[in-house]
Amino acid sequence: MGELIDAVVYAMPFLMGGLGTTLLVSLITVVLSLVTGVVLGVALIYGPQPVRWVIRLLTDCIRGIPILVLIFAVYYGLPPLGLNLSSFWAAVFALSLFKTAQVIEYVRGAVSSIPRGQMEAAKSIGLIFPQRLRYVIFPQATRRFLPPWVNGVTDAVKGSALVSLLGVVDLMQAINQVIGRTYEPMPLYLLGAVMYFVINYSLSSLSRVLERRYAYIKE
Amino acid sequence: MSAIPLLKISRLTKSFGTNQVLKSVDLEVTAGEVVTVIGPSGGGKTTLLRCVNFLEAYDGGSIKIDGREVGYTDNAGGKKRGEVDLAAMRAETGMVFQSFNLFPHLNAEQNVMLGLRQVRKKPHKEALEIARHWLDRVGLSHKTGSLPSELSGGQQQRVGIARAVAMDPKILLLDEITSALDPELVNEVLDVVRQLASDGMTMLIVTHEIAFARDASHRIVFVADGSVSAQGKPDELMAEVANNERLRSFLSRFSATAH
Ligand SMILES: Nc1ncnc2c1ncn2[C@@H]1O[C@H](COP(=O)(O)OP(=O)(O)OP(=O)(O)O)[C@@H](O)[C@H]1O
Ligand SMILES: [Mg+2]
C-alpha cells in the first residue's frame, strides 16, 4: 500500500502535465470542430448544390479513413505540401478534421428533423436567413444536437490519446514515460483510467443536465 | 371596390416539374376586402397563396403588392430579390398556416414578439405591449406565458393569427386555418377572423368552410384546375351555379350546409 502511494506521488506531477495537454488537445479539437462543423453542416443543408457535393465528398472521405491513418496522413502528408505543422498541431488538426465530419452529421440530423413549416413561419414574419437560424432553427435543433455531440466530446477526450503516437506528451504518453522509469504499470494505468473516467463522467453528467434543460421543447 | 388593387395577380403560372398547377390565374384584392378562395382539392389554392408571399417561386405572370413585384426585381423567372428585400416584402404579408407552425420553444407572447423585435425593431417594452394587445384581441390574455404544447389547437391557431396581424401586414393570407381543428374548436378561430374582417383587415382566405365563405367574405373566388373558374359576391357566385358545371358539382358536396 505504501509503495502504491509512493508511486502515485512520484508520478503525479508528470501525469498532471500530461493531463493538461490532453485537456488542451481536447478543448481545441472540440471548439474548432464545433465552429467549422456547424458552418459546414448549415451549408450542407441550405447551400447551393455544388457546395453540398463538396461537403458531402469531404465528410465521406474523412469518415472512411481510420483516425489513426488520418493522423499519420496529416503528419507526413502536409510537409510536402509546404505546410509544416509541429506534431502537436498536426495531431490537433487531424483530430479536428475527424470531429468536424461528425459534427456536420449531427448538425444535418438535428436541423433536418425540424418540420419545414418552422422555416416557412419564420420567413413569413419577415426574418432574414441568419435570423431564422438563430431564433427559430438553432434553438430547436440544439435539443437534438446536444446528446450525440456531448457523446462525441467524450470520444474526443478518449481519442486525444492518439496524439501520443506523434510523440506529444499527453496523459497517455506521460503514463507510459513514468512506467518506463518505475516499471510499475498497474497502479499507473489504473490512475490514468480514473482520470479519464472522471473527465468523461463529468461530461456525461453535464449532458444530462443540458438534455433536461431543453426537454421542454415539444413539437 | 373600384380602388387600385392592393394585390394584383395576373396570368400567374406555376409548375412543379411537369405538373402545371397554376395555369394563368388572374385575381385582384383591394384594400379592406375579404376574398375567399374555394375549390376542389389539388386545384392549386395553397400554391396560389404561397406564391403571394414567395414561399413558392412562380414561373410566369406577375404578382404585385402595392405596385411592387413580389419576389422578383423585375418579372417572373428573372432576377430574384435579395434576402433582405424579400424578407421586408414578406413582413408586409401575414400568413396563417393550416398546421399553425408556432415556434415550439417560445411561449405565446414570445411567438408574437419575435417579428416585432427582430424585423420591426421595436423596443422590448413596446413589442410586449403590442403582443399582449393582440393576444387579448384573440381572447388569450390569460395564456400569454404558455408554450404552444400547453395550448389547444384552437388556442394555438389564435396565437398564429396574433403573430401574423401583430406585424401590421398589408394583407393577411389564411390557408385552411381551421381544417386541422376539432369541429368544436373551429368557431372560436373563425370568430377571430370575422372580427378582423369587420376591422377592415385585407384578407385572402382559402377555406373549405363554405358557410363561412358566404357570410364573411366580400367576394368568393372559385379556383379549379389551376385557374379562376368563377368569382363574384357570395350570392352572385351562388347564382353562377346554373351555368358552371364544375362549380355546381363542387358545391353539391356542401349542399347540406350551404343553405
Ligand atoms: N412542393 C410541391 N411539389 C410538387 N407538387 C406539389 C407541391 N405542392 C403542391 N403540389 C401539387 O400541386 C397541386 C396543387 O396543390 P395545392 O396544395 O396547391 O392544392 P389545393 O387546392 O391547396 O388542395 P387542397 O384543397 O387539398 O389543399 C397538387 O397536384 C399537388 O400535388
Ligand atoms: Mg391546400
Short mmCIF file of C-alpha atoms and ligand atoms in Angstrom, two decimals:
data_model
loop_
_atom_site.label_atom_id
_atom_site.label_comp_id
_atom_site.label_asym_id
_atom_site.label_seq_id
_atom_site.Cartn_x
_atom_site.Cartn_y
_atom_site.Cartn_z
CA MET A 1 0.00 0.00 0.00
CA GLY A 2 2.80 2.38 0.95
CA GLU A 3 4.61 1.60 -2.28
CA LEU A 4 1.50 2.29 -4.24
CA ILE A 5 1.14 5.73 -2.65
CA ASP A 6 4.81 6.44 -3.27
CA ALA A 7 4.41 5.53 -6.91
CA VAL A 8 1.40 7.77 -7.26
CA VAL A 9 3.08 10.69 -5.51
CA TYR A 10 6.12 10.32 -7.71
CA ALA A 11 4.03 10.11 -10.86
CA MET A 12 1.55 12.88 -10.10
CA PRO A 13 3.48 15.90 -11.44
CA PHE A 14 4.17 14.12 -14.73
CA LEU A 15 0.61 12.99 -15.08
CA MET A 16 -0.72 16.46 -14.35
CA GLY A 17 1.41 17.87 -17.12
CA GLY A 18 0.11 15.19 -19.46
CA LEU A 19 -3.44 15.76 -18.29
CA GLY A 20 -3.05 19.45 -19.15
CA THR A 21 -2.03 18.55 -22.69
CA THR A 22 -4.88 16.06 -23.03
CA LEU A 23 -7.39 18.70 -21.94
CA LEU A 24 -5.84 21.32 -24.22
CA VAL A 25 -5.89 19.00 -27.24
CA SER A 26 -9.49 18.03 -26.48
CA LEU A 27 -10.58 21.61 -25.98
CA ILE A 28 -9.05 22.91 -29.20
CA THR A 29 -10.39 19.95 -31.14
CA VAL A 30 -13.86 20.38 -29.75
CA VAL A 31 -14.04 24.13 -30.33
CA LEU A 32 -12.55 24.02 -33.84
CA SER A 33 -14.78 21.16 -34.92
CA LEU A 34 -17.87 22.76 -33.41
CA VAL A 35 -17.39 26.03 -35.27
CA THR A 36 -16.43 24.57 -38.64
CA GLY A 37 -18.89 21.69 -38.28
CA VAL A 38 -21.85 23.99 -37.67
CA VAL A 39 -20.92 26.26 -40.56
CA LEU A 40 -20.40 23.36 -42.96
CA GLY A 41 -23.43 21.50 -41.63
CA VAL A 42 -25.65 24.50 -42.36
CA ALA A 43 -24.05 24.84 -45.80
CA LEU A 44 -24.74 21.15 -46.41
CA ILE A 45 -28.45 21.69 -45.85
CA TYR A 46 -29.08 25.16 -47.22
CA GLY A 47 -26.11 25.75 -49.54
CA PRO A 48 -26.17 25.62 -53.34
CA GLN A 49 -25.82 22.18 -54.91
CA PRO A 50 -22.07 22.32 -55.75
CA VAL A 51 -21.24 23.36 -52.18
CA ARG A 52 -23.27 20.44 -50.87
CA TRP A 53 -21.44 17.99 -53.11
CA VAL A 54 -18.06 19.22 -51.94
CA ILE A 55 -19.02 18.95 -48.26
CA ARG A 56 -20.54 15.50 -48.78
CA LEU A 57 -17.38 14.32 -50.51
CA LEU A 58 -15.22 15.74 -47.73
CA THR A 59 -17.19 14.16 -44.89
CA ASP A 60 -17.47 10.82 -46.67
CA CYS A 61 -13.71 10.75 -47.23
CA ILE A 62 -12.87 11.67 -43.65
CA ARG A 63 -15.33 9.20 -42.20
CA GLY A 64 -14.00 6.48 -44.45
CA ILE A 65 -10.46 6.80 -43.12
CA PRO A 66 -9.48 5.30 -39.74
CA ILE A 67 -8.49 8.13 -37.42
CA LEU A 68 -5.08 6.58 -36.91
CA VAL A 69 -4.39 6.75 -40.64
CA LEU A 70 -5.73 10.29 -40.74
CA ILE A 71 -3.26 11.39 -38.06
CA PHE A 72 -0.27 9.97 -39.91
CA ALA A 73 -1.56 11.22 -43.23
CA VAL A 74 -1.71 14.76 -41.86
CA TYR A 75 1.63 14.48 -40.09
CA TYR A 76 3.56 13.10 -43.05
CA GLY A 77 1.34 14.42 -45.83
CA LEU A 78 1.28 18.13 -45.12
CA PRO A 79 5.02 19.00 -45.10
CA PRO A 80 5.44 18.00 -48.77
CA LEU A 81 2.58 20.38 -49.50
CA GLY A 82 4.63 23.15 -47.89
CA LEU A 83 2.69 23.15 -44.62
CA ASN A 84 4.94 22.43 -41.67
CA LEU A 85 2.98 21.73 -38.53
CA SER A 86 4.51 20.72 -35.21
CA SER A 87 3.47 17.27 -34.09
CA PHE A 88 1.12 18.89 -31.58
CA TRP A 89 -0.70 20.90 -34.24
CA ALA A 90 -0.64 18.11 -36.78
CA ALA A 91 -2.35 15.87 -34.24
CA VAL A 92 -4.87 18.55 -33.29
CA PHE A 93 -5.58 19.25 -36.96
CA ALA A 94 -6.21 15.58 -37.73
CA LEU A 95 -8.45 15.10 -34.70
CA SER A 96 -10.38 18.26 -35.60
CA LEU A 97 -10.91 17.07 -39.17
CA PHE A 98 -12.28 13.82 -37.86
CA LYS A 99 -14.52 15.54 -35.31
CA THR A 100 -15.72 18.12 -37.84
CA ALA A 101 -17.08 15.36 -40.07
CA GLN A 102 -19.04 14.07 -37.08
CA VAL A 103 -20.36 17.49 -36.11
CA ILE A 104 -21.52 18.09 -39.69
CA GLU A 105 -23.51 14.88 -39.47
CA TYR A 106 -25.05 15.81 -36.09
CA VAL A 107 -26.00 19.25 -37.39
CA ARG A 108 -27.55 17.78 -40.52
CA GLY A 109 -29.56 15.30 -38.46
CA ALA A 110 -30.69 17.87 -35.91
CA VAL A 111 -31.61 20.61 -38.36
CA SER A 112 -33.38 18.39 -40.87
CA SER A 113 -35.50 16.92 -38.07
CA ILE A 114 -37.24 20.28 -37.70
CA PRO A 115 -40.53 20.46 -39.60
CA ARG A 116 -40.41 22.55 -42.80
CA GLY A 117 -43.22 24.73 -41.50
CA GLN A 118 -40.87 26.28 -38.95
CA MET A 119 -38.68 27.79 -41.64
CA GLU A 120 -41.76 28.92 -43.54
CA ALA A 121 -43.34 30.55 -40.50
CA ALA A 122 -40.03 32.29 -39.81
CA LYS A 123 -39.90 33.52 -43.40
CA SER A 124 -43.47 34.72 -43.31
CA ILE A 125 -42.86 37.11 -40.42
CA GLY A 126 -40.01 38.62 -42.38
CA LEU A 127 -36.91 37.19 -40.70
CA ILE A 128 -33.81 37.00 -42.87
CA PHE A 129 -31.84 33.76 -43.14
CA PRO A 130 -29.35 34.27 -40.28
CA GLN A 131 -32.22 35.39 -38.02
CA ARG A 132 -34.25 32.33 -38.95
CA LEU A 133 -31.34 30.13 -37.94
CA ARG A 134 -30.60 31.99 -34.75
CA TYR A 135 -34.09 32.48 -33.37
CA VAL A 136 -36.06 29.59 -34.83
CA ILE A 137 -33.95 26.72 -36.15
CA PHE A 138 -30.96 26.53 -33.81
CA PRO A 139 -32.85 26.72 -30.51
CA GLN A 140 -34.93 23.75 -31.62
CA ALA A 141 -32.08 21.86 -33.25
CA THR A 142 -29.97 22.17 -30.10
CA ARG A 143 -32.17 19.71 -28.29
CA ARG A 144 -31.37 17.00 -30.85
CA PHE A 145 -27.81 18.09 -31.40
CA LEU A 146 -26.63 18.00 -27.78
CA PRO A 147 -26.84 14.32 -26.78
CA PRO A 148 -24.78 12.94 -29.69
CA TRP A 149 -22.46 15.90 -29.58
CA VAL A 150 -21.62 15.58 -25.88
CA ASN A 151 -21.04 11.90 -26.52
CA GLY A 152 -18.72 12.99 -29.26
CA VAL A 153 -16.87 15.25 -26.83
CA THR A 154 -16.12 12.32 -24.53
CA ASP A 155 -14.93 10.46 -27.62
CA ALA A 156 -12.66 13.40 -28.36
CA VAL A 157 -11.12 13.22 -24.89
CA LYS A 158 -10.53 9.49 -25.25
CA GLY A 159 -9.39 9.86 -28.86
CA SER A 160 -6.90 12.54 -27.91
CA ALA A 161 -4.74 9.72 -26.50
CA LEU A 162 -3.81 9.05 -30.14
CA VAL A 163 -1.66 12.19 -30.20
CA SER A 164 0.87 10.23 -28.16
CA LEU A 165 1.61 8.36 -31.38
CA LEU A 166 3.24 11.51 -32.71
CA GLY A 167 5.27 11.88 -29.53
CA VAL A 168 3.10 14.55 -27.95
CA VAL A 169 3.23 14.12 -24.19
CA ASP A 170 -0.41 13.90 -23.22
CA LEU A 171 -1.80 11.97 -20.27
CA MET A 172 -1.35 8.64 -22.04
CA GLN A 173 2.22 9.38 -23.06
CA ALA A 174 3.07 10.72 -19.57
CA ILE A 175 1.83 7.48 -18.05
CA ASN A 176 3.99 5.48 -20.44
CA GLN A 177 7.02 7.61 -19.63
CA VAL A 178 6.61 7.18 -15.89
CA ILE A 179 6.15 3.44 -16.31
CA GLY A 180 9.33 3.45 -18.36
CA ARG A 181 11.14 4.72 -15.28
CA THR A 182 9.35 2.91 -12.45
CA TYR A 183 8.35 -0.39 -14.08
CA GLU A 184 5.05 -0.26 -12.16
CA PRO A 185 2.42 -0.40 -14.89
CA MET A 186 -0.70 -1.42 -12.99
CA PRO A 187 -1.15 1.42 -10.49
CA LEU A 188 -0.35 3.97 -13.16
CA TYR A 189 -2.70 2.63 -15.78
CA LEU A 190 -5.37 2.46 -13.08
CA LEU A 191 -4.70 6.05 -12.12
CA GLY A 192 -4.84 7.10 -15.76
CA ALA A 193 -8.10 5.26 -16.26
CA VAL A 194 -9.56 7.01 -13.21
CA MET A 195 -8.55 10.41 -14.59
CA TYR A 196 -10.10 9.76 -18.00
CA PHE A 197 -13.19 8.43 -16.27
CA VAL A 198 -13.59 11.48 -14.04
CA ILE A 199 -13.41 13.83 -17.02
CA ASN A 200 -15.85 11.85 -19.10
CA TYR A 201 -18.22 11.19 -16.24
CA SER A 202 -18.44 14.92 -15.58
CA LEU A 203 -19.11 15.49 -19.28
CA SER A 204 -21.91 12.97 -19.49
CA SER A 205 -23.48 14.35 -16.30
CA LEU A 206 -23.33 17.76 -17.93
CA SER A 207 -25.05 16.33 -20.99
CA ARG A 208 -27.91 15.01 -18.87
CA VAL A 209 -28.35 18.45 -17.32
CA LEU A 210 -28.41 20.02 -20.79
CA GLU A 211 -30.89 17.46 -22.05
CA ARG A 212 -33.26 18.26 -19.20
CA ARG A 213 -32.82 21.94 -19.86
CA TYR A 214 -34.03 21.51 -23.46
CA ALA A 215 -36.66 18.87 -22.78
CA TYR A 216 -39.45 21.45 -22.69
CA ILE A 217 -39.36 21.93 -26.47
CA LYS A 218 -42.04 19.73 -27.94
CA GLU A 219 -43.30 19.77 -31.46
CA MET B 1 -64.49 48.41 -54.69
CA SER B 2 -63.12 50.26 -57.68
CA ALA B 3 -59.93 51.48 -55.98
CA ILE B 4 -56.45 50.50 -57.16
CA PRO B 5 -55.90 46.89 -56.12
CA LEU B 6 -53.61 46.21 -53.19
CA LEU B 7 -52.85 42.78 -54.58
CA LYS B 8 -52.83 42.24 -58.31
CA ILE B 9 -52.16 38.80 -59.70
CA SER B 10 -52.08 38.46 -63.45
CA ARG B 11 -51.58 35.47 -65.73
CA LEU B 12 -49.83 33.66 -62.88
CA THR B 13 -48.32 30.29 -63.77
CA LYS B 14 -46.54 27.75 -61.66
CA SER B 15 -45.40 24.19 -62.33
CA PHE B 16 -43.90 21.51 -60.16
CA GLY B 17 -41.78 19.63 -62.66
CA THR B 18 -44.15 18.67 -65.47
CA ASN B 19 -47.24 19.24 -63.35
CA GLN B 20 -48.63 22.67 -64.20
CA VAL B 21 -50.51 23.59 -61.05
CA LEU B 22 -51.40 27.21 -61.87
CA LYS B 23 -52.40 27.85 -65.48
CA SER B 24 -52.91 31.58 -65.65
CA VAL B 25 -54.54 32.94 -62.55
CA ASP B 26 -55.91 36.47 -62.52
CA LEU B 27 -57.03 37.90 -59.22
CA GLU B 28 -57.25 41.30 -57.60
CA VAL B 29 -57.82 42.24 -53.99
CA THR B 30 -58.48 45.81 -52.93
CA ALA B 31 -57.57 47.24 -49.55
CA GLY B 32 -60.12 46.28 -46.91
CA GLU B 33 -61.54 43.48 -48.99
CA VAL B 34 -62.05 39.94 -47.75
CA VAL B 35 -61.70 37.42 -50.56
CA THR B 36 -62.16 33.70 -50.03
CA VAL B 37 -60.81 31.08 -52.35
CA ILE B 38 -62.70 27.82 -52.62
CA GLY B 39 -62.27 24.89 -54.93
CA PRO B 40 -61.59 21.18 -55.24
CA SER B 41 -58.60 19.54 -53.61
CA GLY B 42 -55.45 19.77 -55.67
CA GLY B 43 -56.78 22.74 -57.63
CA GLY B 44 -53.84 24.95 -56.66
CA LYS B 45 -55.29 27.09 -53.85
CA THR B 46 -52.43 26.56 -51.43
CA THR B 47 -49.90 27.04 -54.19
CA LEU B 48 -51.54 30.31 -55.16
CA LEU B 49 -51.38 31.60 -51.60
CA ARG B 50 -47.77 30.50 -51.16
CA CYS B 51 -46.77 32.37 -54.29
CA VAL B 52 -48.16 35.59 -52.85
CA ASN B 53 -45.54 35.69 -50.09
CA PHE B 54 -42.99 33.88 -52.24
CA LEU B 55 -42.77 30.73 -50.16
CA GLU B 56 -43.10 29.30 -53.65
CA ALA B 57 -41.32 30.93 -56.58
CA TYR B 58 -43.66 31.33 -59.54
CA ASP B 59 -42.70 30.81 -63.17
CA GLY B 60 -44.71 33.31 -65.16
CA GLY B 61 -47.13 36.20 -64.94
CA SER B 62 -46.97 38.70 -62.16
CA ILE B 63 -47.91 39.28 -58.53
CA LYS B 64 -47.87 42.86 -57.37
CA ILE B 65 -48.49 44.18 -53.88
CA ASP B 66 -48.90 47.93 -53.83
CA GLY B 67 -47.42 48.02 -57.29
CA ARG B 68 -44.23 46.13 -56.40
CA GLU B 69 -43.48 42.77 -57.99
CA VAL B 70 -43.31 40.04 -55.34
CA GLY B 71 -40.12 38.01 -55.17
CA TYR B 72 -38.51 39.20 -58.39
CA THR B 73 -36.82 42.53 -59.02
CA ASP B 74 -38.44 42.77 -62.43
CA ASN B 75 -40.51 39.95 -63.87
CA ALA B 76 -41.26 36.34 -63.07
CA GLY B 77 -38.43 33.90 -63.60
CA GLY B 78 -35.98 36.83 -63.71
CA LYS B 79 -33.66 38.03 -61.01
CA LYS B 80 -34.86 37.21 -57.51
CA ARG B 81 -34.89 39.86 -54.85
CA GLY B 82 -32.09 39.76 -52.31
CA GLU B 83 -32.65 38.18 -48.91
CA VAL B 84 -33.23 41.47 -47.09
CA ASP B 85 -35.58 42.87 -49.73
CA LEU B 86 -37.51 39.60 -49.85
CA ALA B 87 -37.85 39.46 -46.07
CA ALA B 88 -39.08 43.05 -45.98
CA MET B 89 -41.78 42.18 -48.53
CA ARG B 90 -42.81 39.09 -46.59
CA ALA B 91 -43.18 41.15 -43.44
CA GLU B 92 -45.93 43.03 -45.29
CA THR B 93 -47.92 39.86 -45.95
CA GLY B 94 -49.03 37.98 -42.87
CA MET B 95 -49.57 34.26 -43.20
CA VAL B 96 -51.51 31.84 -41.03
CA PHE B 97 -50.90 28.15 -41.62
CA GLN B 98 -53.12 25.11 -41.59
CA SER B 99 -50.74 23.40 -39.16
CA PHE B 100 -50.23 26.55 -37.01
CA ASN B 101 -46.42 26.38 -37.22
CA LEU B 102 -45.94 28.15 -33.92
CA PHE B 103 -42.37 28.24 -32.64
CA PRO B 104 -42.46 25.46 -30.02
CA HIS B 105 -39.58 26.82 -27.93
CA LEU B 106 -41.25 30.20 -27.44
CA ASN B 107 -44.35 30.98 -25.40
CA ALA B 108 -47.39 32.69 -26.90
CA GLU B 109 -46.11 36.17 -26.13
CA GLN B 110 -42.62 35.43 -27.48
CA ASN B 111 -44.08 33.92 -30.64
CA VAL B 112 -45.84 37.19 -31.36
CA MET B 113 -42.91 39.34 -30.27
CA LEU B 114 -40.20 37.73 -32.39
CA GLY B 115 -41.07 39.56 -35.61
CA LEU B 116 -41.81 42.78 -33.76
CA ARG B 117 -38.39 42.73 -32.11
CA GLN B 118 -36.19 41.40 -34.91
CA VAL B 119 -37.98 42.68 -38.02
CA ARG B 120 -39.86 45.75 -36.87
CA LYS B 121 -37.04 46.56 -34.43
CA LYS B 122 -39.47 47.59 -31.70
CA PRO B 123 -38.05 48.08 -28.21
CA HIS B 124 -38.87 45.24 -25.83
CA LYS B 125 -41.50 47.13 -23.90
CA GLU B 126 -43.41 48.25 -26.97
CA ALA B 127 -43.21 44.80 -28.59
CA LEU B 128 -44.56 43.27 -25.40
CA GLU B 129 -47.45 45.73 -25.33
CA ILE B 130 -48.37 45.00 -28.96
CA ALA B 131 -48.12 41.24 -28.36
CA ARG B 132 -50.35 41.43 -25.29
CA HIS B 133 -52.80 43.64 -27.13
CA TRP B 134 -53.21 41.11 -29.94
CA LEU B 135 -53.29 38.09 -27.68
CA ASP B 136 -56.03 39.87 -25.81
CA ARG B 137 -57.85 40.55 -29.08
CA VAL B 138 -57.84 36.84 -29.94
CA GLY B 139 -59.07 36.01 -26.44
CA LEU B 140 -55.83 34.69 -24.98
CA SER B 141 -54.86 37.31 -22.43
CA HIS B 142 -54.71 34.53 -19.83
CA LYS B 143 -52.33 32.39 -21.90
CA THR B 144 -49.55 34.81 -22.80
CA GLY B 145 -46.93 32.75 -20.97
CA SER B 146 -47.98 29.35 -22.27
CA LEU B 147 -45.89 27.26 -24.61
CA PRO B 148 -47.63 26.04 -27.78
CA SER B 149 -47.55 22.48 -26.39
CA GLU B 150 -49.68 23.70 -23.48
CA LEU B 151 -52.40 25.15 -25.73
CA SER B 152 -55.34 23.55 -27.52
CA GLY B 153 -55.38 23.58 -31.32
CA GLY B 154 -57.85 26.45 -31.41
CA GLN B 155 -55.72 28.45 -28.99
CA GLN B 156 -52.57 27.72 -30.97
CA GLN B 157 -54.20 28.90 -34.15
CA ARG B 158 -55.34 32.10 -32.46
CA VAL B 159 -51.73 32.72 -31.42
CA GLY B 160 -50.83 32.09 -35.07
CA ILE B 161 -53.27 34.79 -36.11
CA ALA B 162 -51.98 37.19 -33.45
CA ARG B 163 -48.41 36.56 -34.62
CA ALA B 164 -49.36 37.47 -38.18
CA VAL B 165 -51.52 40.53 -37.55
CA ALA B 166 -49.20 42.00 -34.91
CA MET B 167 -46.76 42.72 -37.75
CA ASP B 168 -49.38 45.08 -39.17
CA PRO B 169 -49.32 43.48 -42.63
CA LYS B 170 -50.97 44.99 -45.67
CA ILE B 171 -52.69 41.71 -46.38
CA LEU B 172 -53.30 38.54 -44.42
CA LEU B 173 -53.14 35.12 -46.08
CA LEU B 174 -55.04 32.29 -44.41
CA ASP B 175 -54.74 28.74 -45.72
CA GLU B 176 -57.40 26.42 -44.36
CA ILE B 177 -56.65 27.58 -40.88
CA THR B 178 -59.40 25.52 -39.26
CA SER B 179 -59.03 22.23 -41.09
CA ALA B 180 -56.61 20.75 -38.54
CA LEU B 181 -59.00 21.57 -35.69
CA ASP B 182 -61.58 19.51 -33.88
CA PRO B 183 -65.05 20.66 -35.01
CA GLU B 184 -65.88 22.26 -31.65
CA LEU B 185 -62.79 24.50 -31.91
CA VAL B 186 -63.48 25.80 -35.42
CA ASN B 187 -65.79 28.60 -34.42
CA GLU B 188 -63.53 30.28 -31.89
CA VAL B 189 -60.99 30.71 -34.69
CA LEU B 190 -63.48 31.79 -37.35
CA ASP B 191 -64.90 34.36 -34.93
CA VAL B 192 -61.48 35.96 -34.68
CA VAL B 193 -61.30 36.12 -38.48
CA ARG B 194 -64.77 37.71 -38.63
CA GLN B 195 -63.59 40.30 -36.10
CA LEU B 196 -60.56 41.12 -38.24
CA ALA B 197 -62.79 41.40 -41.29
CA SER B 198 -65.07 43.89 -39.60
CA ASP B 199 -61.99 45.89 -38.56
CA GLY B 200 -61.13 46.27 -42.22
CA MET B 201 -58.19 43.87 -42.48
CA THR B 202 -57.49 42.87 -46.08
CA MET B 203 -57.58 39.10 -46.32
CA LEU B 204 -57.15 36.34 -48.84
CA ILE B 205 -58.63 33.21 -47.33
CA VAL B 206 -58.52 29.65 -48.58
CA THR B 207 -61.23 27.64 -46.89
CA HIS B 208 -63.43 24.59 -47.12
CA GLU B 209 -65.97 26.23 -44.80
CA ILE B 210 -68.46 27.26 -47.46
CA ALA B 211 -70.92 28.72 -44.96
CA PHE B 212 -68.16 30.88 -43.52
CA ALA B 213 -67.08 31.97 -47.02
CA ARG B 214 -70.65 33.03 -47.78
CA ASP B 215 -71.25 35.10 -44.70
CA ALA B 216 -67.78 36.53 -44.04
CA SER B 217 -66.40 37.49 -47.43
CA HIS B 218 -66.96 40.28 -49.90
CA ARG B 219 -66.07 38.06 -52.78
CA ILE B 220 -65.66 34.35 -53.37
CA VAL B 221 -63.24 33.02 -55.96
CA PHE B 222 -63.68 29.51 -57.26
CA VAL B 223 -60.33 28.03 -58.27
CA ALA B 224 -60.31 24.76 -60.14
CA ASP B 225 -57.66 23.13 -62.27
CA GLY B 226 -55.18 25.93 -61.82
CA SER B 227 -57.26 28.92 -62.79
CA VAL B 228 -60.14 31.07 -61.60
CA SER B 229 -63.24 29.36 -62.86
CA ALA B 230 -65.81 31.72 -61.38
CA GLN B 231 -65.93 34.61 -58.94
CA GLY B 232 -68.27 37.20 -57.53
CA LYS B 233 -70.08 38.39 -54.44
CA PRO B 234 -71.30 35.37 -52.48
CA ASP B 235 -74.86 35.48 -53.83
CA GLU B 236 -73.61 36.24 -57.37
CA LEU B 237 -71.37 33.21 -57.23
CA MET B 238 -74.18 31.01 -55.99
CA ALA B 239 -76.23 32.23 -58.95
CA GLU B 240 -73.35 31.15 -61.26
CA VAL B 241 -74.02 27.55 -60.30
CA ALA B 242 -76.61 27.30 -63.06
CA ASN B 243 -74.05 27.82 -65.85
CA ASN B 244 -70.86 26.47 -64.25
CA GLU B 245 -70.81 22.69 -64.16
CA ARG B 246 -67.62 22.38 -62.10
CA LEU B 247 -68.85 24.85 -59.51
CA ARG B 248 -72.14 23.02 -59.31
CA SER B 249 -70.53 19.65 -58.69
CA PHE B 250 -68.11 21.16 -56.18
CA LEU B 251 -70.87 22.90 -54.21
CA SER B 252 -73.25 19.96 -54.34
CA ARG B 253 -70.98 18.25 -51.83
CA PHE B 254 -71.73 21.03 -49.39
CA SER B 255 -75.43 21.23 -50.14
CA ALA B 256 -76.26 20.03 -46.65
CA THR B 257 -74.59 23.13 -45.15
CA ALA B 258 -74.80 25.65 -47.98
CA HIS B 259 -78.31 26.98 -47.49
N1 LIG C 1 -43.99 21.17 -53.27
C1 LIG C 1 -44.67 20.51 -54.22
N2 LIG C 1 -44.02 19.69 -55.08
C2 LIG C 1 -44.68 19.03 -56.04
N3 LIG C 1 -46.01 19.13 -56.27
C3 LIG C 1 -46.71 19.92 -55.45
C4 LIG C 1 -46.09 20.65 -54.39
N4 LIG C 1 -47.03 21.38 -53.75
C5 LIG C 1 -48.19 21.09 -54.37
N5 LIG C 1 -48.01 20.24 -55.39
C6 LIG C 1 -49.04 19.74 -56.30
O1 LIG C 1 -49.74 20.85 -56.80
C7 LIG C 1 -51.12 20.56 -56.95
C8 LIG C 1 -51.92 21.63 -56.24
O2 LIG C 1 -51.68 21.54 -54.86
P1 LIG C 1 -52.28 22.59 -53.83
O3 LIG C 1 -51.78 22.17 -52.50
O4 LIG C 1 -51.97 23.96 -54.27
O5 LIG C 1 -53.84 22.32 -53.97
P2 LIG C 1 -55.01 22.81 -53.03
O6 LIG C 1 -56.01 23.44 -53.93
O7 LIG C 1 -54.48 23.64 -51.92
O8 LIG C 1 -55.59 21.46 -52.47
P3 LIG C 1 -56.24 21.14 -51.04
O9 LIG C 1 -57.64 21.65 -51.08
O10 LIG C 1 -56.19 19.66 -50.94
O11 LIG C 1 -55.41 21.82 -50.00
C9 LIG C 1 -51.33 19.17 -56.41
O12 LIG C 1 -51.38 18.30 -57.51
C10 LIG C 1 -50.08 18.90 -55.60
O13 LIG C 1 -49.75 17.55 -55.66
MG MG C 2 -54.36 23.43 -49.82
#
